PDB file of C-alpha atoms in Angstrom:
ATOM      1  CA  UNK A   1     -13.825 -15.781   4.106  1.00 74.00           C
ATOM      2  CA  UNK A   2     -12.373 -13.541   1.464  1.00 84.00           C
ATOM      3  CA  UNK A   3     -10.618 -10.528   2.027  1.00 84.00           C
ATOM      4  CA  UNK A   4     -12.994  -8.246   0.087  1.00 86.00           C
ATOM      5  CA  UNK A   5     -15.723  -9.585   2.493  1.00 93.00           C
ATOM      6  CA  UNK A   6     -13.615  -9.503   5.385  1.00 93.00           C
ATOM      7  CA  UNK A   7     -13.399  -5.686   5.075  1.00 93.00           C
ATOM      8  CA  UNK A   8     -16.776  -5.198   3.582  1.00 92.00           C
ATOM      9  CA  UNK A   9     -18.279  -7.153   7.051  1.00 93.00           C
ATOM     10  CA  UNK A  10     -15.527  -4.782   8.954  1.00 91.00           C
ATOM     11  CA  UNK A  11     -16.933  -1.549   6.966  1.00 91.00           C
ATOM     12  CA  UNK A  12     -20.969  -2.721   7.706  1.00 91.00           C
ATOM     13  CA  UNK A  13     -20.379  -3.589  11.677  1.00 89.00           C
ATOM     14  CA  UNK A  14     -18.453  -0.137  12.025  1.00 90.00           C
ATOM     15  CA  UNK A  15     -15.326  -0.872  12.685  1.00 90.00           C
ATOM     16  CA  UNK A  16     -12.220   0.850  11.508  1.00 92.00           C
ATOM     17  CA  UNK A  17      -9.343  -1.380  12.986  1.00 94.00           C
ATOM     18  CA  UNK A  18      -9.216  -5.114  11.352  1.00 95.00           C
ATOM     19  CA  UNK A  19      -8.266  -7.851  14.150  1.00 94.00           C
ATOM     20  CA  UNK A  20      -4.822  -9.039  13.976  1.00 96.00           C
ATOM     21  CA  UNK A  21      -6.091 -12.472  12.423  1.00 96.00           C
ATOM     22  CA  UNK A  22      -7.979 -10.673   9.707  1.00 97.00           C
ATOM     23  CA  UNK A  23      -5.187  -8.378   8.625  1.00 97.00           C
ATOM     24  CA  UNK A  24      -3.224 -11.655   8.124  1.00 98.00           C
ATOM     25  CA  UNK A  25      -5.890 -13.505   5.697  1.00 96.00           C
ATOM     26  CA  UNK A  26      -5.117  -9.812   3.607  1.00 97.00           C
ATOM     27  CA  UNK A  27      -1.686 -10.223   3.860  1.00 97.00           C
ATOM     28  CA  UNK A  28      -1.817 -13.915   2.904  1.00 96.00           C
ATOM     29  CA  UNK A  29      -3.919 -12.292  -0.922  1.00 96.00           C
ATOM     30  CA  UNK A  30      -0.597 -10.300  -1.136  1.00 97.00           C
ATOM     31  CA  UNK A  31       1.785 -13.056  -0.674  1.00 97.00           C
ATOM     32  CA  UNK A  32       3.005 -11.455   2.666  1.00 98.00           C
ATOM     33  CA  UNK A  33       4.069 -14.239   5.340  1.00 98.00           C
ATOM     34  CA  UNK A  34       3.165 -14.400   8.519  1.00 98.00           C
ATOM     35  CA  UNK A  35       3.496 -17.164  10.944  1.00 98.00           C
ATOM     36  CA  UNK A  36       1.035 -19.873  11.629  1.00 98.00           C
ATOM     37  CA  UNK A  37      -1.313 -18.265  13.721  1.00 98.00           C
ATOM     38  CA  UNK A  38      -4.888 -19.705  15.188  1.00 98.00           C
ATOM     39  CA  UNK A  39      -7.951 -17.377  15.847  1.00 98.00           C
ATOM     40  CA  UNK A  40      -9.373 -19.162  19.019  1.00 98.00           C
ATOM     41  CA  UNK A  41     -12.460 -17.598  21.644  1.00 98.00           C
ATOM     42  CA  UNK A  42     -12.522 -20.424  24.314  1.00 98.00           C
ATOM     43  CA  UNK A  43      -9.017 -21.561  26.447  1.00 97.00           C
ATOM     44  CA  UNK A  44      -9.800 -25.034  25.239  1.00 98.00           C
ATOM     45  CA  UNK A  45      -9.594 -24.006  22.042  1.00 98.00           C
ATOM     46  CA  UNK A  46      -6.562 -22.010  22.547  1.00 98.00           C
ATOM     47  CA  UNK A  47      -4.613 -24.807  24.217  1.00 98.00           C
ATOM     48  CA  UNK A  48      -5.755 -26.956  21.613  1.00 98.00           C
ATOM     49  CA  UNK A  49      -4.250 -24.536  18.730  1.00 98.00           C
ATOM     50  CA  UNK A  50      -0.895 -24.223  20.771  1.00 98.00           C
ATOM     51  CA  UNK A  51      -0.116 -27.877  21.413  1.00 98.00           C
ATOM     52  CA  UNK A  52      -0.990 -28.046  17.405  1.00 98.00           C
ATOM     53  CA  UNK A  53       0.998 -25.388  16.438  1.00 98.00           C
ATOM     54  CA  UNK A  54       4.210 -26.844  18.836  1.00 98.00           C
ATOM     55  CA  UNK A  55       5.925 -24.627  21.869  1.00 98.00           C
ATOM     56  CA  UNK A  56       7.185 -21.862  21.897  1.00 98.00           C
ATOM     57  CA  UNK A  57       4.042 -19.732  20.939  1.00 98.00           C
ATOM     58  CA  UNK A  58       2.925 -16.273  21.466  1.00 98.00           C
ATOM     59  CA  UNK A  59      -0.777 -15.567  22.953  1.00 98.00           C
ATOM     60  CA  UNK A  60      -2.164 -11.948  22.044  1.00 98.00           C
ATOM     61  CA  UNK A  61      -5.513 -10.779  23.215  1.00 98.00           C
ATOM     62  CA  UNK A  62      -8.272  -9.957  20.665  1.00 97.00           C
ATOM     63  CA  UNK A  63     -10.217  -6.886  20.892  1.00 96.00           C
ATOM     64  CA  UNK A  64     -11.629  -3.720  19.575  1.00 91.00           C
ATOM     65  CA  UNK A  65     -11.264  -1.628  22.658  1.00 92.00           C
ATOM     66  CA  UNK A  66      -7.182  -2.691  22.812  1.00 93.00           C
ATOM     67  CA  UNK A  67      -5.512  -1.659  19.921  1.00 85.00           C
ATOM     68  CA  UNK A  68      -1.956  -1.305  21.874  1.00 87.00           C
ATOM     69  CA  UNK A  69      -1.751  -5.014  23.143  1.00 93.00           C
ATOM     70  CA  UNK A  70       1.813  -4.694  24.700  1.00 91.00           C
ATOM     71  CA  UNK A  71       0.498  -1.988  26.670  1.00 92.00           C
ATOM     72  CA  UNK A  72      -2.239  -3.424  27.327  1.00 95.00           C
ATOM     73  CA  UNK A  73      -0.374  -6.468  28.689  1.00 97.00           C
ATOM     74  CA  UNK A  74      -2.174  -8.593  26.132  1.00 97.00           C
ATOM     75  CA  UNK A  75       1.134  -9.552  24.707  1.00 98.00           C
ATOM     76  CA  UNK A  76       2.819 -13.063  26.066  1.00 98.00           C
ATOM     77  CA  UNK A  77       6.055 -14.520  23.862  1.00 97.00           C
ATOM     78  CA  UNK A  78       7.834 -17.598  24.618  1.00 97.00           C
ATOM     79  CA  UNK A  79       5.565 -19.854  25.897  1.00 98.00           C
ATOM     80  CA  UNK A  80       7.639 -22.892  26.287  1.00 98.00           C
ATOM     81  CA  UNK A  81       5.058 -25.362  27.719  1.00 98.00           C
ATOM     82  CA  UNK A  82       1.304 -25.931  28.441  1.00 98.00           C
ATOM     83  CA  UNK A  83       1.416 -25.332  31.708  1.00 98.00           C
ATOM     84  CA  UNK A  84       3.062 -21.775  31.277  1.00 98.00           C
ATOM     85  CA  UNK A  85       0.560 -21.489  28.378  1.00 98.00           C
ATOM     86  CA  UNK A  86      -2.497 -21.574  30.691  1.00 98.00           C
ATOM     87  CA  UNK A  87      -0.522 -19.456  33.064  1.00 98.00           C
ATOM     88  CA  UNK A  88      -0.213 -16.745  30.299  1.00 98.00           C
ATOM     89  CA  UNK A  89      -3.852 -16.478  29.613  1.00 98.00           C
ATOM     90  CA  UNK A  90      -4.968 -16.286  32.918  1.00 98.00           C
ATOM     91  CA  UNK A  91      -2.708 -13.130  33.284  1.00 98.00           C
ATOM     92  CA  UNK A  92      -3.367 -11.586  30.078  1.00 98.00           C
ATOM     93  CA  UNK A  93      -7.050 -11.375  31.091  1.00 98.00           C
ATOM     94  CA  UNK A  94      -5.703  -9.957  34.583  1.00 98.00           C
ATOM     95  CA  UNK A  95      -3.719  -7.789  33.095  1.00 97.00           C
ATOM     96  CA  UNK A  96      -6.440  -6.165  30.209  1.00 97.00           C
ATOM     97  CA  UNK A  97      -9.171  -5.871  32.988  1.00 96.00           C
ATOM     98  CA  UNK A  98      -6.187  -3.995  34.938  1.00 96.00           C
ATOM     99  CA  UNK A  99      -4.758  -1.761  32.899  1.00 96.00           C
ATOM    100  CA  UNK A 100      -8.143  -0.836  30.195  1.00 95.00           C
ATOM    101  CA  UNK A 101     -11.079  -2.137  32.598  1.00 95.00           C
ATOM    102  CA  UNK A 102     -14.257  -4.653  31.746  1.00 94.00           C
ATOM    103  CA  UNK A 103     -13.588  -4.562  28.353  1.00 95.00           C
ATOM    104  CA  UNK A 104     -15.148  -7.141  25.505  1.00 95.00           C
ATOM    105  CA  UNK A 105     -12.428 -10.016  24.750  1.00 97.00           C
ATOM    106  CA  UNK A 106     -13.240 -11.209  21.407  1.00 96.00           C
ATOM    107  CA  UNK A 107     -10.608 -14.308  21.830  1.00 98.00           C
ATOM    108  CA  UNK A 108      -6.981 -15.095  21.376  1.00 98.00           C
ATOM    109  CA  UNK A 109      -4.352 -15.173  18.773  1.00 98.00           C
ATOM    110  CA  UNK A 110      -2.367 -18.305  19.042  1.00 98.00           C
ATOM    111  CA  UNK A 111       0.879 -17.455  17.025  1.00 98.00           C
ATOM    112  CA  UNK A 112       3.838 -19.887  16.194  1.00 98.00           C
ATOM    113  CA  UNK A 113       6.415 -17.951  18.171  1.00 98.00           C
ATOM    114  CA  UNK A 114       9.698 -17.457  15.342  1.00 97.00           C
ATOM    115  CA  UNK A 115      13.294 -17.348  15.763  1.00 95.00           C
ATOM    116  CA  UNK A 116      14.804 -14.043  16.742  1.00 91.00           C
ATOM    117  CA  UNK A 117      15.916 -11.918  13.510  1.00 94.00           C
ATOM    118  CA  UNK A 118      16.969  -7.821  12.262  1.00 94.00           C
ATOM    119  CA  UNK A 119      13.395  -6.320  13.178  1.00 94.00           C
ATOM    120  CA  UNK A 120      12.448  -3.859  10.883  1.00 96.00           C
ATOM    121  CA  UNK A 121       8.915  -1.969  10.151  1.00 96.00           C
ATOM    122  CA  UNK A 122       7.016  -1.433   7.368  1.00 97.00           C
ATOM    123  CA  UNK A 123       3.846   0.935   6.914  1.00 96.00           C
ATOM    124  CA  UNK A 124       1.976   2.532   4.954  1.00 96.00           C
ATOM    125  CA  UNK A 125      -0.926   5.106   4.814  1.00 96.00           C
ATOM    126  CA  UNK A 126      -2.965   6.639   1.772  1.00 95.00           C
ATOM    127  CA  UNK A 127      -1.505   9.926   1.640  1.00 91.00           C
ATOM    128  CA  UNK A 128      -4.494  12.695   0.265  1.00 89.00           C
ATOM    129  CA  UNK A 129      -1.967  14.563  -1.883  1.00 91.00           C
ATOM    130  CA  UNK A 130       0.783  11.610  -2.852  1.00 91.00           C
ATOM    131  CA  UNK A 131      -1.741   8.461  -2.730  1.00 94.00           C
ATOM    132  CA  UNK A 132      -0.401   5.323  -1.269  1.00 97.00           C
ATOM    133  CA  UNK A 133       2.773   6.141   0.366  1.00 97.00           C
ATOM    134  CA  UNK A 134       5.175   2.680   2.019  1.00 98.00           C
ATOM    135  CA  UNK A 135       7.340   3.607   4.831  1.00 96.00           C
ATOM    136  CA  UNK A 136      10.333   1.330   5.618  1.00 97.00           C
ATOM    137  CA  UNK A 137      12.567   1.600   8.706  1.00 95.00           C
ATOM    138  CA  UNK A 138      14.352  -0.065  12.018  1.00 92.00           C
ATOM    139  CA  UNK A 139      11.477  -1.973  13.646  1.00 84.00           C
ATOM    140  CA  UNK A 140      10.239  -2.686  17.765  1.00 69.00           C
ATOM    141  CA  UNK A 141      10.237   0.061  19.670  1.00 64.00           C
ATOM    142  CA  UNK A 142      13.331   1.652  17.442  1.00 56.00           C
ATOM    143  CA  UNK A 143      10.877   3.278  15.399  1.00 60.00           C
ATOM    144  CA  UNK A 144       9.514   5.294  17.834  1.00 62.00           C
ATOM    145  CA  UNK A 145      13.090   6.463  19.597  1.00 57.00           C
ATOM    146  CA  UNK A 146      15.238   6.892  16.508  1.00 58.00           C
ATOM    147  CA  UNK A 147      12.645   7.592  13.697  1.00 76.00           C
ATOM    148  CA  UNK A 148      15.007   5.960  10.913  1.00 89.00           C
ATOM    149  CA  UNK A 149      12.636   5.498   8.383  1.00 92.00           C
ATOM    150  CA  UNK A 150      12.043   5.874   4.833  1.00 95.00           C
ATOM    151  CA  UNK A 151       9.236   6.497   2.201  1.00 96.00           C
ATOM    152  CA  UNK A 152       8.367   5.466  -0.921  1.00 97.00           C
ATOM    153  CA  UNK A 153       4.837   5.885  -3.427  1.00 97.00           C
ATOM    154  CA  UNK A 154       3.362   3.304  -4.056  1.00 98.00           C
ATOM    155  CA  UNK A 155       3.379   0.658  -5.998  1.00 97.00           C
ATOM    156  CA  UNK A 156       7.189   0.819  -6.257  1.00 98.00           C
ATOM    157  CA  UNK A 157       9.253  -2.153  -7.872  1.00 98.00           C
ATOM    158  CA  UNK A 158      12.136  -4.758  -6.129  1.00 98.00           C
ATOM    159  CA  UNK A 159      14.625  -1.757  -7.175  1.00 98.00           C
ATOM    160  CA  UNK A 160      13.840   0.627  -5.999  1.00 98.00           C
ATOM    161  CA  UNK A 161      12.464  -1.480  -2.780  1.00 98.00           C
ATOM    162  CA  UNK A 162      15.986  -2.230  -2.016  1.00 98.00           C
ATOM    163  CA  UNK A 163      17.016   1.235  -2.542  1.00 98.00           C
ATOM    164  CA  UNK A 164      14.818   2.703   0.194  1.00 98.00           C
ATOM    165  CA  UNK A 165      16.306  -0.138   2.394  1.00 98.00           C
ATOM    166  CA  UNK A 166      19.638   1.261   2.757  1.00 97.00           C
ATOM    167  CA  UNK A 167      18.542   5.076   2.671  1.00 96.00           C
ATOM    168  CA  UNK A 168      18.470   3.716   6.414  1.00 96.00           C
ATOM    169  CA  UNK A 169      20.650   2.900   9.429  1.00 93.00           C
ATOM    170  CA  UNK A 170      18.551   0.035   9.690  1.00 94.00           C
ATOM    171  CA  UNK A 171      20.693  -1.265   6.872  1.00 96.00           C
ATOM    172  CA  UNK A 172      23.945  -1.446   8.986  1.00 93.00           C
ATOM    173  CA  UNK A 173      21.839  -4.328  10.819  1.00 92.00           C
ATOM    174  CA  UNK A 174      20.474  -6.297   8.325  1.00 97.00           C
ATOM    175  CA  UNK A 175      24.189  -6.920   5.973  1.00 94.00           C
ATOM    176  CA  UNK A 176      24.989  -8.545   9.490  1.00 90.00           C
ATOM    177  CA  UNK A 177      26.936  -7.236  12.581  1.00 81.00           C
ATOM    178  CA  UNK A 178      28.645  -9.248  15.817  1.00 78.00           C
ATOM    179  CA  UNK A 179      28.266 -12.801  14.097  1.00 77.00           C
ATOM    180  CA  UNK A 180      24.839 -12.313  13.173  1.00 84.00           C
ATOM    181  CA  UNK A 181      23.696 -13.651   9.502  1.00 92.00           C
ATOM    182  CA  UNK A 182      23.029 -11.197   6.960  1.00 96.00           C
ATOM    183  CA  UNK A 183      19.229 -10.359   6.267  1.00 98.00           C
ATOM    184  CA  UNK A 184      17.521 -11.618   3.065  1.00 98.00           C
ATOM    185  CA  UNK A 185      17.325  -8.335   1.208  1.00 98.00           C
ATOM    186  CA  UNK A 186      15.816  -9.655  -1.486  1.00 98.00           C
ATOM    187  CA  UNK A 187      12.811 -11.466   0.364  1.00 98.00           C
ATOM    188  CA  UNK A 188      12.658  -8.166   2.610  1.00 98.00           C
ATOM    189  CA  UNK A 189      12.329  -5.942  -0.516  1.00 98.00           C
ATOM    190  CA  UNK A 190       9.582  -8.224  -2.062  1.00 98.00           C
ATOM    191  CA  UNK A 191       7.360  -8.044   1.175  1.00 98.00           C
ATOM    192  CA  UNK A 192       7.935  -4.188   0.942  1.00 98.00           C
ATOM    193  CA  UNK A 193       6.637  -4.298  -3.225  1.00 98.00           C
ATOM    194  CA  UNK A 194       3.782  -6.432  -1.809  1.00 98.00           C
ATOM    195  CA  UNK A 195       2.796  -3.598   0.977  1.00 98.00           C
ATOM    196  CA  UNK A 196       2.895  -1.531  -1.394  1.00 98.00           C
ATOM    197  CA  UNK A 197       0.505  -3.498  -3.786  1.00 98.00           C
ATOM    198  CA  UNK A 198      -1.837  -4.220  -1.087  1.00 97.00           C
ATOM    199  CA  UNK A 199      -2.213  -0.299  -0.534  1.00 96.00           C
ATOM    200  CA  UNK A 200      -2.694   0.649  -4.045  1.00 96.00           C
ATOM    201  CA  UNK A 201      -4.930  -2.039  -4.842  1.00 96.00           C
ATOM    202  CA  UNK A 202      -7.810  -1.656  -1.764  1.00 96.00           C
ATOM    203  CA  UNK A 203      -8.855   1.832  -1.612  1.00 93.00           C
ATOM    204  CA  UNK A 204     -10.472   0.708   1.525  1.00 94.00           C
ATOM    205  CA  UNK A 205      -7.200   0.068   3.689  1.00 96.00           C
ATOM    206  CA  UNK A 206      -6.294   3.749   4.764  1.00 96.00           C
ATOM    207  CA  UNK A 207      -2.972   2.804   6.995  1.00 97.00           C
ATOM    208  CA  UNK A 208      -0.715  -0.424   7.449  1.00 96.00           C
ATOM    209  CA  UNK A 209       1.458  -1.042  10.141  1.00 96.00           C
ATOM    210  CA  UNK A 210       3.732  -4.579  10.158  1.00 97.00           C
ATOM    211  CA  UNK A 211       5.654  -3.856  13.275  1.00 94.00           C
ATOM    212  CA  UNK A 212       8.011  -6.326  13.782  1.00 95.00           C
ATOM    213  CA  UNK A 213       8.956  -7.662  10.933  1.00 97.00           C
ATOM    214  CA  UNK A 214      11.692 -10.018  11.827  1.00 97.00           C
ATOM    215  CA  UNK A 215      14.134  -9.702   8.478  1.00 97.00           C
ATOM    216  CA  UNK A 216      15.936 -13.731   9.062  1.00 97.00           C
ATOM    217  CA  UNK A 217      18.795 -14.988   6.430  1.00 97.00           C
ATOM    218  CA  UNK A 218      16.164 -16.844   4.695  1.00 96.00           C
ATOM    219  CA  UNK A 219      12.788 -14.928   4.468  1.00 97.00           C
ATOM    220  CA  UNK A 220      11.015 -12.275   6.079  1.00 98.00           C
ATOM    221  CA  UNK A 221       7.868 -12.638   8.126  1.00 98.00           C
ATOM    222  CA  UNK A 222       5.315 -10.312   9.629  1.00 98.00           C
ATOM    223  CA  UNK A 223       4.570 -10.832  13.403  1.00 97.00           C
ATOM    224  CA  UNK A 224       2.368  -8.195  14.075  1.00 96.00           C
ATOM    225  CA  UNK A 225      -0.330  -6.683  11.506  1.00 97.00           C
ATOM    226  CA  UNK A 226      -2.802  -4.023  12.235  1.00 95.00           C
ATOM    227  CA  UNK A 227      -4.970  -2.116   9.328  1.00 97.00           C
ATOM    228  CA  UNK A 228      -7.264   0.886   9.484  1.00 96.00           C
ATOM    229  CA  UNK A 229      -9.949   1.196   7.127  1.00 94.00           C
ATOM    230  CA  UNK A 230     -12.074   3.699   5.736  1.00 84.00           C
ATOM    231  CA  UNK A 231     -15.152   3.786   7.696  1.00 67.00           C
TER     232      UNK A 231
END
Protein backbone atom coordinates (compact mmCIF):
# COMPACT_ATOMS: atom_id res chain seq x y z
CA UNK A 1 0.00 0.00 0.00
CA UNK A 2 1.09 3.45 -0.99
CA UNK A 3 1.35 6.25 1.15
CA UNK A 4 -1.15 8.47 -0.69
CA UNK A 5 -3.67 5.58 -0.10
CA UNK A 6 -2.55 4.91 3.23
CA UNK A 7 -3.75 8.40 4.30
CA UNK A 8 -6.56 8.63 1.87
CA UNK A 9 -8.01 5.05 3.65
CA UNK A 10 -6.96 6.95 7.12
CA UNK A 11 -8.95 10.26 5.92
CA UNK A 12 -12.27 7.91 4.62
CA UNK A 13 -12.41 5.57 8.00
CA UNK A 14 -12.11 8.88 10.16
CA UNK A 15 -9.22 8.74 11.70
CA UNK A 16 -6.82 11.52 12.44
CA UNK A 17 -3.78 9.67 14.09
CA UNK A 18 -1.82 7.19 11.51
CA UNK A 19 -0.63 3.84 13.40
CA UNK A 20 2.94 3.75 14.19
CA UNK A 21 3.52 1.15 11.24
CA UNK A 22 1.83 3.42 8.75
CA UNK A 23 3.70 6.58 9.64
CA UNK A 24 6.83 4.46 8.89
CA UNK A 25 5.78 3.26 5.17
CA UNK A 26 5.57 7.55 4.87
CA UNK A 27 8.71 7.95 6.27
CA UNK A 28 10.25 5.14 4.19
CA UNK A 29 8.72 7.69 0.61
CA UNK A 30 10.96 10.34 2.35
CA UNK A 31 14.02 8.36 2.77
CA UNK A 32 13.65 8.58 6.64
CA UNK A 33 15.00 5.27 8.45
CA UNK A 34 13.46 3.51 10.80
CA UNK A 35 14.21 0.15 12.11
CA UNK A 36 12.89 -3.11 10.88
CA UNK A 37 9.67 -3.22 12.30
CA UNK A 38 6.68 -6.00 11.73
CA UNK A 39 2.89 -5.05 11.88
CA UNK A 40 1.52 -8.34 13.49
CA UNK A 41 -2.48 -8.91 15.08
CA UNK A 42 -2.12 -12.53 16.43
CA UNK A 43 0.90 -13.57 19.25
CA UNK A 44 1.85 -16.24 16.78
CA UNK A 45 2.43 -13.90 14.43
CA UNK A 46 4.23 -11.64 16.68
CA UNK A 47 6.62 -14.29 17.96
CA UNK A 48 7.09 -15.29 14.57
CA UNK A 49 8.21 -11.57 13.45
CA UNK A 50 10.56 -11.35 16.61
CA UNK A 51 12.50 -14.59 16.27
CA UNK A 52 12.79 -13.20 12.42
CA UNK A 53 13.78 -9.98 13.21
CA UNK A 54 16.59 -11.49 16.04
CA UNK A 55 16.50 -10.47 20.05
CA UNK A 56 16.55 -7.78 21.46
CA UNK A 57 13.18 -6.31 20.12
CA UNK A 58 10.73 -3.83 21.27
CA UNK A 59 6.79 -4.80 21.36
CA UNK A 60 4.40 -1.63 21.22
CA UNK A 61 0.68 -1.97 21.33
CA UNK A 62 -1.45 -0.83 18.33
CA UNK A 63 -4.42 1.23 18.78
CA UNK A 64 -6.56 4.19 18.14
CA UNK A 65 -7.81 4.74 21.62
CA UNK A 66 -3.81 4.77 22.98
CA UNK A 67 -2.00 7.35 21.46
CA UNK A 68 0.53 7.69 24.63
CA UNK A 69 1.82 3.98 24.60
CA UNK A 70 4.47 4.47 27.41
CA UNK A 71 1.77 5.61 29.49
CA UNK A 72 -0.27 3.40 28.54
CA UNK A 73 2.22 0.64 29.44
CA UNK A 74 2.07 -0.52 25.85
CA UNK A 75 5.74 0.10 25.57
CA UNK A 76 8.25 -3.10 26.25
CA UNK A 77 12.23 -2.58 25.12
CA UNK A 78 14.81 -5.13 25.45
CA UNK A 79 13.34 -8.20 24.94
CA UNK A 80 16.25 -10.48 25.09
CA UNK A 81 14.55 -13.88 24.52
CA UNK A 82 11.25 -15.63 23.52
CA UNK A 83 10.31 -16.52 26.58
CA UNK A 84 10.51 -12.85 28.00
CA UNK A 85 8.90 -11.95 24.63
CA UNK A 86 5.64 -13.81 25.42
CA UNK A 87 5.98 -12.52 28.92
CA UNK A 88 5.91 -8.89 27.54
CA UNK A 89 2.74 -9.27 25.63
CA UNK A 90 0.85 -10.84 28.12
CA UNK A 91 1.55 -7.71 30.33
CA UNK A 92 1.18 -5.13 27.82
CA UNK A 93 -2.43 -6.32 27.34
CA UNK A 94 -2.65 -6.28 31.34
CA UNK A 95 -1.35 -3.26 31.53
CA UNK A 96 -3.67 -1.28 28.52
CA UNK A 97 -6.91 -2.93 29.96
CA UNK A 98 -5.46 -1.41 33.41
CA UNK A 99 -4.54 1.77 32.92
CA UNK A 100 -7.23 2.90 29.59
CA UNK A 101 -9.94 -0.01 30.11
CA UNK A 102 -11.58 -2.60 27.33
CA UNK A 103 -10.17 -0.87 24.69
CA UNK A 104 -9.85 -2.24 20.79
CA UNK A 105 -6.14 -3.71 20.24
CA UNK A 106 -5.57 -3.48 16.66
CA UNK A 107 -2.14 -5.68 17.02
CA UNK A 108 1.49 -5.26 17.77
CA UNK A 109 4.51 -3.53 16.51
CA UNK A 110 7.41 -5.85 16.48
CA UNK A 111 10.47 -3.42 16.26
CA UNK A 112 14.25 -4.42 15.89
CA UNK A 113 15.30 -2.96 19.22
CA UNK A 114 18.73 -0.48 18.20
CA UNK A 115 21.78 0.33 19.98
CA UNK A 116 21.60 3.14 22.49
CA UNK A 117 22.58 6.66 20.82
CA UNK A 118 22.26 11.01 21.48
CA UNK A 119 18.27 11.01 21.39
CA UNK A 120 17.06 13.91 19.85
CA UNK A 121 13.38 14.97 18.47
CA UNK A 122 12.18 16.18 15.52
CA UNK A 123 8.57 17.63 14.68
CA UNK A 124 6.78 19.40 12.79
CA UNK A 125 3.25 20.96 12.39
CA UNK A 126 1.61 23.10 9.48
CA UNK A 127 1.68 26.36 11.00
CA UNK A 128 -1.70 28.61 9.57
CA UNK A 129 0.36 31.79 9.29
CA UNK A 130 4.19 30.36 8.55
CA UNK A 131 3.12 26.95 6.66
CA UNK A 132 5.16 23.94 7.41
CA UNK A 133 7.25 24.72 10.31
CA UNK A 134 10.30 21.61 11.53
CA UNK A 135 11.17 21.72 15.09
CA UNK A 136 14.50 20.16 16.18
CA UNK A 137 15.61 19.60 19.80
CA UNK A 138 17.01 17.16 22.80
CA UNK A 139 14.78 14.08 22.48
CA UNK A 140 12.92 11.35 25.32
CA UNK A 141 11.39 12.89 27.86
CA UNK A 142 14.08 16.01 27.65
CA UNK A 143 11.79 17.70 25.47
CA UNK A 144 9.19 18.03 27.71
CA UNK A 145 11.48 19.16 30.99
CA UNK A 146 14.00 21.42 29.29
CA UNK A 147 12.13 22.61 26.09
CA UNK A 148 15.55 23.01 24.06
CA UNK A 149 14.25 23.13 20.81
CA UNK A 150 14.47 24.86 17.65
CA UNK A 151 12.40 25.84 14.50
CA UNK A 152 12.80 26.10 11.13
CA UNK A 153 10.13 26.68 7.74
CA UNK A 154 9.97 24.36 5.79
CA UNK A 155 11.49 22.93 3.26
CA UNK A 156 14.88 24.13 4.55
CA UNK A 157 18.26 22.79 2.98
CA UNK A 158 21.39 20.50 4.75
CA UNK A 159 22.71 24.17 5.78
CA UNK A 160 20.80 25.52 7.27
CA UNK A 161 19.58 21.95 8.83
CA UNK A 162 22.81 21.85 10.60
CA UNK A 163 22.52 25.33 11.68
CA UNK A 164 19.32 24.85 13.67
CA UNK A 165 21.18 21.80 15.22
CA UNK A 166 23.51 23.68 17.27
CA UNK A 167 21.09 26.74 18.02
CA UNK A 168 20.62 23.91 20.78
CA UNK A 169 22.11 22.43 23.95
CA UNK A 170 21.28 19.32 22.44
CA UNK A 171 24.39 19.97 20.40
CA UNK A 172 26.82 19.70 23.42
CA UNK A 173 25.60 15.88 23.25
CA UNK A 174 25.77 14.93 19.93
CA UNK A 175 29.90 16.35 19.12
CA UNK A 176 30.35 13.61 21.94
CA UNK A 177 30.81 13.87 25.78
CA UNK A 178 32.29 11.15 28.58
CA UNK A 179 33.75 8.74 25.79
CA UNK A 180 30.75 8.71 23.83
CA UNK A 181 31.17 8.87 19.78
CA UNK A 182 30.27 11.94 18.13
CA UNK A 183 26.74 12.01 16.35
CA UNK A 184 26.51 11.90 12.52
CA UNK A 185 25.54 15.50 11.91
CA UNK A 186 25.38 15.16 8.57
CA UNK A 187 22.94 12.04 8.42
CA UNK A 188 20.98 13.86 11.38
CA UNK A 189 20.61 17.07 9.28
CA UNK A 190 19.43 15.09 6.14
CA UNK A 191 16.58 13.27 8.14
CA UNK A 192 15.67 16.84 9.42
CA UNK A 193 15.60 18.25 5.29
CA UNK A 194 13.53 15.07 4.72
CA UNK A 195 10.87 16.05 7.67
CA UNK A 196 10.75 18.90 6.33
CA UNK A 197 9.98 17.65 2.71
CA UNK A 198 7.50 15.26 3.90
CA UNK A 199 5.52 18.31 5.51
CA UNK A 200 5.61 20.54 2.61
CA UNK A 201 4.86 18.01 0.18
CA UNK A 202 1.38 16.27 1.86
CA UNK A 203 -0.93 18.96 2.72
CA UNK A 204 -2.72 16.21 4.44
CA UNK A 205 -0.11 15.53 7.36
CA UNK A 206 -0.99 18.46 9.84
CA UNK A 207 1.77 17.50 12.74
CA UNK A 208 4.90 15.08 12.94
CA UNK A 209 6.40 13.91 15.90
CA UNK A 210 9.78 11.42 15.63
CA UNK A 211 10.42 11.16 19.30
CA UNK A 212 13.34 9.39 19.84
CA UNK A 213 15.41 9.73 17.31
CA UNK A 214 18.52 7.98 18.36
CA UNK A 215 21.41 10.34 16.51
CA UNK A 216 24.41 7.05 16.39
CA UNK A 217 28.10 7.84 14.81
CA UNK A 218 26.91 6.33 11.69
CA UNK A 219 23.23 7.24 10.83
CA UNK A 220 20.23 8.38 12.40
CA UNK A 221 17.06 6.39 12.84
CA UNK A 222 13.52 7.10 13.91
CA UNK A 223 12.11 4.81 16.72
CA UNK A 224 8.97 6.24 17.31
CA UNK A 225 6.64 7.99 14.55
CA UNK A 226 3.24 9.35 15.10
CA UNK A 227 1.30 11.73 12.37
CA UNK A 228 -1.93 13.68 12.61
CA UNK A 229 -3.84 14.31 9.64
CA UNK A 230 -6.34 16.54 8.44
CA UNK A 231 -9.60 14.99 8.98
Amino acid sequence: MGYKEIIENAINAGRDVLPEHEAYKICEEFGIAYPPTRFTTTREEAVEAANSLGYPVVLKVVSASVIHKSDAGGVIVGIASQKEFTEAYDLILASVKERVGDVTIDGMLVQKAMPKAAEVVVGGLKDDLFGPVVMFGSGGILVEIFKDVSFRLAPLDREEALRQIKETKAYEILKGVRGAPASDLEALANLIVNAGNLLSSLPEIKELDFNPVFAASDGSVVVDARMVIRS
